[in-house]
Short mmCIF file of C-alpha atoms and ligand atoms in Angstrom, two decimals:
data_model
loop_
_atom_site.label_atom_id
_atom_site.label_comp_id
_atom_site.label_asym_id
_atom_site.label_seq_id
_atom_site.Cartn_x
_atom_site.Cartn_y
_atom_site.Cartn_z
CA UNK A 1 28.24 7.71 -4.63
CA UNK A 2 28.63 5.52 -7.74
CA UNK A 3 26.62 6.26 -10.89
CA UNK A 4 23.49 4.86 -9.37
CA UNK A 5 22.61 5.29 -5.69
CA UNK A 6 22.69 2.11 -3.63
CA UNK A 7 19.16 1.39 -2.43
CA UNK A 8 18.11 -0.07 0.90
CA UNK A 9 14.65 -1.67 0.89
CA UNK A 10 12.82 -2.63 4.10
CA UNK A 11 9.53 -4.57 3.95
CA UNK A 12 9.35 -7.40 1.44
CA UNK A 13 5.65 -8.23 1.50
CA UNK A 14 3.11 -8.44 -1.33
CA UNK A 15 4.25 -5.03 -2.59
CA UNK A 16 7.90 -4.84 -1.54
CA UNK A 17 8.99 -8.07 -3.25
CA UNK A 18 8.00 -7.15 -6.83
CA UNK A 19 9.12 -3.53 -6.32
CA UNK A 20 12.57 -4.71 -5.22
CA UNK A 21 12.84 -7.09 -8.17
CA UNK A 22 12.19 -4.22 -10.60
CA UNK A 23 15.01 -2.23 -8.96
CA UNK A 24 17.37 -5.20 -9.28
CA UNK A 25 16.36 -5.72 -12.91
CA UNK A 26 17.03 -2.03 -13.60
CA UNK A 27 20.63 -2.55 -12.44
CA UNK A 28 20.47 -1.00 -8.96
CA UNK A 29 22.42 -2.51 -6.08
CA UNK A 30 19.81 -3.27 -3.42
CA UNK A 31 20.27 -4.23 0.24
CA UNK A 32 17.16 -5.65 1.91
CA UNK A 33 15.68 -6.44 5.30
CA UNK A 34 12.42 -7.93 6.54
CA UNK A 35 11.46 -9.54 9.84
CA UNK A 36 10.13 -12.44 7.71
CA UNK A 37 13.18 -14.49 6.66
CA UNK A 38 11.38 -16.36 3.85
CA UNK A 39 10.64 -13.07 2.09
CA UNK A 40 14.29 -12.03 2.41
CA UNK A 41 15.52 -15.31 0.94
CA UNK A 42 13.40 -14.87 -2.21
CA UNK A 43 14.89 -11.41 -2.87
CA UNK A 44 18.46 -12.42 -1.98
CA UNK A 45 18.08 -15.27 -4.49
CA UNK A 46 17.05 -12.62 -7.03
CA UNK A 47 20.34 -10.74 -6.46
CA UNK A 48 19.93 -8.49 -3.40
CA UNK A 49 22.29 -8.21 -0.43
CA UNK A 50 20.88 -9.11 2.98
CA UNK A 51 21.08 -6.93 6.11
CA UNK A 52 20.10 -8.09 9.59
CA UNK A 53 18.54 -4.85 10.81
CA UNK A 54 17.13 -1.59 9.50
CA UNK A 55 20.20 0.25 10.86
CA UNK A 56 22.47 -2.00 8.79
CA UNK A 57 20.38 -1.33 5.67
CA UNK A 58 20.80 2.39 6.31
CA UNK A 59 24.58 2.15 6.88
CA UNK A 60 24.99 0.54 3.46
CA UNK A 61 22.58 2.72 1.44
CA UNK A 62 22.39 6.14 -0.21
CA UNK A 63 18.60 5.90 -0.43
CA UNK A 64 16.41 3.91 1.97
CA UNK A 65 12.85 2.83 1.15
CA UNK A 66 10.34 1.33 3.60
CA UNK A 67 7.24 -0.61 2.51
CA UNK A 68 5.77 -1.91 5.78
CA UNK A 69 2.13 -2.21 6.93
CA UNK A 70 1.24 0.68 9.26
CA UNK A 71 2.34 3.85 11.10
CA UNK A 72 3.79 2.00 14.15
CA UNK A 73 5.82 -0.24 11.79
CA UNK A 74 7.30 2.82 10.07
CA UNK A 75 8.05 4.41 13.45
CA UNK A 76 9.78 1.17 14.56
CA UNK A 77 11.75 0.70 11.31
CA UNK A 78 12.76 4.36 11.09
CA UNK A 79 13.14 5.55 14.68
CA UNK A 80 13.05 2.42 16.90
CA UNK A 81 15.88 0.37 18.38
CA UNK A 82 18.11 -0.82 15.53
CA UNK A 83 16.16 1.50 13.24
CA UNK A 84 17.25 3.47 10.18
CA UNK A 85 18.11 6.51 12.27
CA UNK A 86 20.89 4.58 14.04
CA UNK A 87 22.76 3.76 10.82
CA UNK A 88 21.81 6.41 8.32
CA UNK A 89 24.48 8.70 6.85
CA UNK A 90 24.15 12.47 6.75
CA UNK A 91 22.98 13.49 3.27
CA UNK A 92 21.14 10.21 2.63
CA UNK A 93 17.51 10.18 1.48
CA UNK A 94 14.68 8.23 3.11
CA UNK A 95 11.41 7.46 1.34
CA UNK A 96 8.51 5.77 3.09
CA UNK A 97 6.23 4.18 0.49
CA UNK A 98 3.86 2.53 3.00
CA UNK A 99 0.39 3.95 3.57
CA UNK A 100 0.44 5.63 6.98
CA UNK A 101 -0.99 8.64 8.82
CA UNK A 102 0.19 11.91 7.20
CA UNK A 103 1.07 13.24 10.68
CA UNK A 104 3.48 10.32 11.23
CA UNK A 105 5.24 11.02 7.89
CA UNK A 106 5.85 14.56 9.06
CA UNK A 107 6.98 13.44 12.55
CA UNK A 108 9.48 10.90 11.13
CA UNK A 109 10.70 13.52 8.63
CA UNK A 110 11.39 15.98 11.45
CA UNK A 111 13.46 13.41 13.38
CA UNK A 112 15.42 12.44 10.23
CA UNK A 113 16.07 16.11 9.39
CA UNK A 114 17.94 16.44 12.72
CA UNK A 115 20.47 13.92 11.30
CA UNK A 116 20.71 15.68 7.95
CA UNK A 117 18.52 13.11 6.17
CA UNK A 118 16.09 14.22 3.47
CA UNK A 119 12.65 12.61 3.52
CA UNK A 120 9.85 11.98 1.07
CA UNK A 121 6.56 10.14 1.51
CA UNK A 122 5.61 8.10 -1.55
CA UNK A 123 2.58 5.88 -0.97
CA UNK A 124 1.30 3.96 -3.96
CA UNK A 125 -1.89 2.83 -5.64
CA UNK A 126 -2.33 0.04 -8.17
CA UNK A 127 -2.18 -2.95 -5.85
CA UNK A 128 -0.20 -6.14 -6.24
CA UNK A 129 -0.87 -6.13 -10.00
CA UNK A 130 0.49 -2.57 -10.31
CA UNK A 131 3.56 -3.58 -8.31
CA UNK A 132 4.19 -6.63 -10.49
CA UNK A 133 3.76 -4.64 -13.71
CA UNK A 134 5.82 -1.64 -12.51
CA UNK A 135 2.69 0.44 -13.05
CA UNK A 136 2.13 1.90 -9.59
CA UNK A 137 0.70 5.36 -9.22
CA UNK A 138 3.14 6.99 -6.77
CA UNK A 139 1.93 10.00 -4.74
CA UNK A 140 4.92 11.90 -3.47
CA UNK A 141 5.27 14.50 -0.72
CA UNK A 142 8.48 16.43 -0.10
CA UNK A 143 10.81 19.03 -1.57
CA UNK A 144 11.49 19.30 -5.28
CA UNK A 145 15.24 18.59 -5.10
CA UNK A 146 14.78 15.31 -3.20
CA UNK A 147 11.95 14.38 -5.54
CA UNK A 148 14.15 14.91 -8.61
CA UNK A 149 16.88 12.77 -7.03
CA UNK A 150 14.48 9.86 -6.42
CA UNK A 151 12.33 10.28 -9.55
CA UNK A 152 14.32 7.84 -11.77
CA UNK A 153 13.95 5.18 -9.05
CA UNK A 154 10.22 5.82 -8.69
CA UNK A 155 9.94 5.51 -12.48
CA UNK A 156 11.35 1.97 -12.31
CA UNK A 157 8.31 1.04 -10.19
CA UNK A 158 5.59 3.21 -11.72
CA UNK A 159 4.45 6.76 -12.33
CA UNK A 160 5.30 9.37 -9.69
CA UNK A 161 3.60 12.73 -9.15
CA UNK A 162 4.91 15.33 -6.68
CA UNK A 163 1.78 16.36 -4.76
CA UNK A 164 3.19 18.94 -2.31
CA UNK A 165 5.30 19.10 0.88
CA UNK A 166 6.09 16.09 3.11
CA UNK A 167 2.85 14.32 4.08
CA UNK A 168 1.00 15.36 0.91
CA UNK A 169 1.48 11.94 -0.67
CA UNK A 170 -0.32 10.38 2.31
CA UNK A 171 -3.16 12.90 2.03
CA UNK A 172 -3.67 12.04 -1.65
CA UNK A 173 -3.45 8.32 -0.82
CA UNK A 174 -6.19 8.80 1.82
CA UNK A 175 -8.38 10.39 -0.89
CA UNK A 176 -7.64 7.40 -3.13
CA UNK A 177 -8.61 4.92 -0.42
CA UNK A 178 -11.92 6.73 0.19
CA UNK A 179 -12.85 6.15 -3.43
CA UNK A 180 -11.66 2.54 -3.59
CA UNK A 181 -13.47 1.53 -0.36
CA UNK A 182 -16.72 3.23 -1.33
CA UNK A 183 -16.53 1.64 -4.80
CA UNK A 184 -16.00 -1.85 -3.39
CA UNK A 185 -19.06 -1.39 -1.17
CA UNK A 186 -21.13 -0.16 -4.12
CA UNK A 187 -20.03 -3.00 -6.41
CA UNK A 188 -20.77 -5.51 -3.61
CA UNK A 189 -24.31 -4.15 -3.15
CA UNK A 190 -24.96 -4.14 -6.91
CA UNK A 191 -23.75 -7.73 -7.33
CA UNK A 192 -25.72 -8.96 -4.31
CA UNK A 193 -28.92 -7.18 -5.35
CA UNK A 194 -28.78 -8.59 -8.89
CA UNK A 195 -27.88 -12.10 -7.74
CA UNK A 196 -30.67 -12.32 -5.13
CA UNK A 197 -33.12 -11.06 -7.75
CA UNK A 198 -32.13 -14.03 -9.93
CA UNK A 199 -29.52 -12.72 -12.38
CA UNK A 200 -26.20 -14.57 -12.76
CA UNK A 201 -23.81 -12.02 -11.21
CA UNK A 202 -21.16 -12.55 -13.90
CA UNK A 203 -23.59 -10.83 -16.29
CA UNK A 204 -23.81 -7.86 -13.93
CA UNK A 205 -20.01 -7.59 -13.89
CA UNK A 206 -19.81 -7.79 -17.69
CA UNK A 207 -22.57 -5.30 -18.48
CA UNK A 208 -21.73 -2.71 -15.81
CA UNK A 209 -18.08 -2.84 -16.83
CA UNK A 210 -19.01 -1.42 -20.24
CA UNK A 211 -21.20 1.51 -19.16
CA UNK A 212 -20.99 4.60 -16.98
CA UNK A 213 -20.58 2.37 -13.91
CA UNK A 214 -17.27 0.96 -15.21
CA UNK A 215 -14.48 1.20 -12.64
CA UNK A 216 -11.21 -0.36 -11.56
CA UNK A 217 -12.90 -2.62 -8.99
CA UNK A 218 -15.27 -4.16 -11.58
CA UNK A 219 -12.39 -4.45 -14.03
CA UNK A 220 -9.75 -5.94 -11.69
CA UNK A 221 -11.88 -7.74 -9.13
CA UNK A 222 -15.42 -8.22 -10.50
CA UNK A 223 -14.95 -11.67 -12.02
CA UNK A 224 -12.95 -12.90 -9.02
CA UNK A 225 -15.64 -11.62 -6.63
CA UNK A 226 -18.45 -13.59 -8.28
CA UNK A 227 -16.16 -16.65 -8.35
CA UNK A 228 -15.65 -16.28 -4.57
CA UNK A 229 -11.88 -15.81 -5.06
CA UNK A 230 -10.75 -13.45 -2.30
CA UNK A 231 -7.03 -14.26 -2.20
CA UNK A 232 -5.09 -11.04 -1.46
CA UNK A 233 -4.16 -8.66 -3.16
CA UNK A 234 -4.81 -5.94 -0.70
CA UNK A 235 -5.90 -7.34 2.62
CA UNK A 236 -9.07 -6.20 4.43
CA UNK A 237 -6.97 -5.43 7.55
CA UNK A 238 -4.82 -2.98 5.55
CA UNK A 239 -7.81 -1.22 4.02
CA UNK A 240 -9.42 -1.02 7.48
CA UNK A 241 -6.15 0.53 8.70
CA UNK A 242 -6.39 3.07 5.86
CA UNK A 243 -10.01 3.87 6.76
CA UNK A 244 -8.94 4.54 10.36
CA UNK A 245 -6.34 6.98 8.97
CA UNK A 246 -8.97 8.57 6.72
CA UNK A 247 -11.51 9.07 9.52
CA UNK A 248 -8.83 10.62 11.76
CA UNK A 249 -7.65 12.87 8.92
CA UNK A 250 -11.26 13.94 8.26
CA UNK A 251 -11.55 14.78 11.95
CA UNK A 252 -8.20 16.65 11.99
CA UNK A 253 -9.24 18.82 9.04
CA UNK A 254 -12.94 19.04 10.01
CA UNK A 255 -14.21 17.35 6.87
CA UNK A 256 -17.30 15.19 7.51
CA UNK A 257 -17.10 11.89 5.61
CA UNK A 258 -20.64 10.49 5.95
CA UNK A 259 -20.46 7.91 3.15
CA UNK A 260 -16.97 6.74 4.10
CA UNK A 261 -18.02 6.33 7.75
CA UNK A 262 -20.65 3.73 6.77
CA UNK A 263 -18.09 1.86 4.66
CA UNK A 264 -15.63 2.10 7.58
CA UNK A 265 -18.19 0.20 9.71
CA UNK A 266 -18.65 -2.42 6.96
CA UNK A 267 -14.88 -3.03 6.99
CA UNK A 268 -15.04 -3.12 10.82
CA UNK A 269 -17.69 -5.85 10.47
CA UNK A 270 -15.38 -7.83 8.15
CA UNK A 271 -12.61 -7.56 10.78
CA UNK A 272 -14.94 -8.75 13.58
CA UNK A 273 -16.01 -11.69 11.39
CA UNK A 274 -12.37 -12.88 11.01
CA UNK A 275 -12.05 -11.84 7.37
CA UNK A 276 -9.02 -9.61 7.90
CA UNK A 277 -6.76 -11.65 5.61
CA UNK A 278 -9.17 -11.73 2.64
CA UNK A 279 -8.64 -9.37 -0.28
CA UNK A 280 -10.56 -6.11 0.29
CA UNK A 281 -13.04 -7.20 -2.40
CA UNK A 282 -14.05 -9.82 0.22
CA UNK A 283 -16.22 -7.03 1.65
CA UNK A 284 -18.77 -8.64 -0.70
CA UNK A 285 -19.17 -11.44 1.88
CA UNK A 286 -20.37 -8.93 4.50
CA UNK A 287 -23.09 -7.61 2.15
CA UNK A 288 -23.97 -11.20 1.20
CA UNK A 289 -24.40 -12.10 4.89
CA UNK A 290 -26.84 -9.20 5.28
CA UNK A 291 -28.84 -10.41 2.28
CA UNK A 292 -28.64 -14.08 3.31
CA UNK A 293 -27.21 -15.31 -0.01
CA UNK A 294 -23.93 -15.98 -1.79
CA UNK A 295 -23.70 -14.03 -5.06
CA UNK A 296 -21.70 -16.62 -7.04
CA UNK A 297 -21.77 -17.12 -10.79
CA UNK A 298 -23.22 -20.37 -12.09
CA UNK A 299 -21.09 -20.33 -15.24
P1 NAD B 301 2.49 -7.06 3.65
O1 NAD B 301 1.90 -7.29 5.01
O2 NAD B 301 2.33 -8.09 2.59
O3 NAD B 301 4.08 -6.76 3.78
C1 NAD B 301 4.66 -5.95 4.75
C2 NAD B 301 6.05 -6.51 5.08
O4 NAD B 301 6.70 -5.64 6.02
C3 NAD B 301 6.00 -7.89 5.72
O5 NAD B 301 6.83 -8.78 4.97
C4 NAD B 301 6.52 -7.65 7.14
O6 NAD B 301 7.24 -8.77 7.65
C5 NAD B 301 7.42 -6.45 6.93
N1 NAD B 301 7.68 -5.64 8.14
C6 NAD B 301 6.79 -5.13 9.02
N2 NAD B 301 7.41 -4.43 9.98
C7 NAD B 301 8.74 -4.48 9.69
C8 NAD B 301 9.91 -3.95 10.32
N3 NAD B 301 9.84 -3.20 11.43
N4 NAD B 301 11.12 -4.23 9.76
C9 NAD B 301 11.21 -4.97 8.64
N5 NAD B 301 10.13 -5.51 8.01
C10 NAD B 301 8.92 -5.27 8.52
O7 NAD B 301 1.92 -5.64 3.18
P2 NAD B 301 1.80 -5.09 1.68
O8 NAD B 301 0.52 -5.55 1.11
O9 NAD B 301 3.07 -5.33 0.95
O10 NAD B 301 1.61 -3.52 2.00
C11 NAD B 301 2.72 -2.70 2.40
C12 NAD B 301 2.22 -1.25 2.45
O11 NAD B 301 1.77 -0.86 1.15
C13 NAD B 301 1.03 -1.02 3.40
O12 NAD B 301 1.14 0.23 4.03
C14 NAD B 301 -0.17 -1.05 2.47
O13 NAD B 301 -1.26 -0.31 2.98
C15 NAD B 301 0.42 -0.42 1.21
N6 NAD B 301 -0.24 -0.81 -0.05
C16 NAD B 301 -0.52 -2.11 -0.31
C17 NAD B 301 -1.15 -2.45 -1.52
C18 NAD B 301 -1.52 -3.88 -1.86
O14 NAD B 301 -2.27 -4.10 -2.82
N7 NAD B 301 -1.04 -4.89 -1.11
C19 NAD B 301 -1.49 -1.45 -2.43
C20 NAD B 301 -1.15 -0.13 -2.15
C21 NAD B 301 -0.52 0.18 -0.95
#
């Protein structure tokens, strides 16, 4: 291996594209693959090498990262036909940074271990803005030696914390998504209540953002919500996927999640109403529908 490990990156969506660019800017050789050719072209133009399949990425890389939507996508990219497992070298490291079921992280890790591949899970928080600013919070599961090997690469993209054995990163990410979903629902109800009672909702965003109710959702999304700007960001369908993981994990560990279960149904409503591609802050529109108003600022 040269000075710096060669990195394979699979999944060049909203998150993967800026993450890959940071790695290129930090001087890493990066080989990329995505089933969406337009996304690949953008990153190849920025200096990456293209591979036609996940197996080819793995053949060419010391460290492979996936950043794809959901558990079945990770299973396909890692273990499916033409997947990482077909090309990966013994002694290589594989890090899945997608948000998936903790049980699937462990299952993929067990299959990779049979080929002598070390695995970490490293889901992230901080959204598209965190990815663009290399300020992601990275929740890592795995062994200490593999973590230390990958740490400098994580640090190019954000701030890693080793949370425990493989799968622990996904558990912490599930906890994170509980809080974000519940907060979006609370902010949506507050904005809708104030607006229907006659207050310009931008004033609610401004005032609440300075008191005990201040939070990341008000700070990053509040103004956009009252302007009706729900461009993603983090899509409703992905947060709904995370809530499905959370409810299953709660069931697996026998932890009742009464508040989260209501918010899960609100996200389900957004899915049924064809709002899956809106930013998750678009949950506001579901609460607005219930109240029969649109909580938009007049300023
Ligand atoms: P996205 O849908 O924008 O991008 C995913 C990319 O993966 C797409 O370009 C898709 O073509 C590609 N892909 C899917 N299956 C593939 C396969 N088998 N082989 C190669 N490419 C494949 O999603 P995103 O918003 O970038 O999110 C990626 C992951 O990060 C998700 O698990 C999400 O929950 C998590 N996440 C997203 C955000 C956010 O704000 N967007 C924040 C934190 C975590």
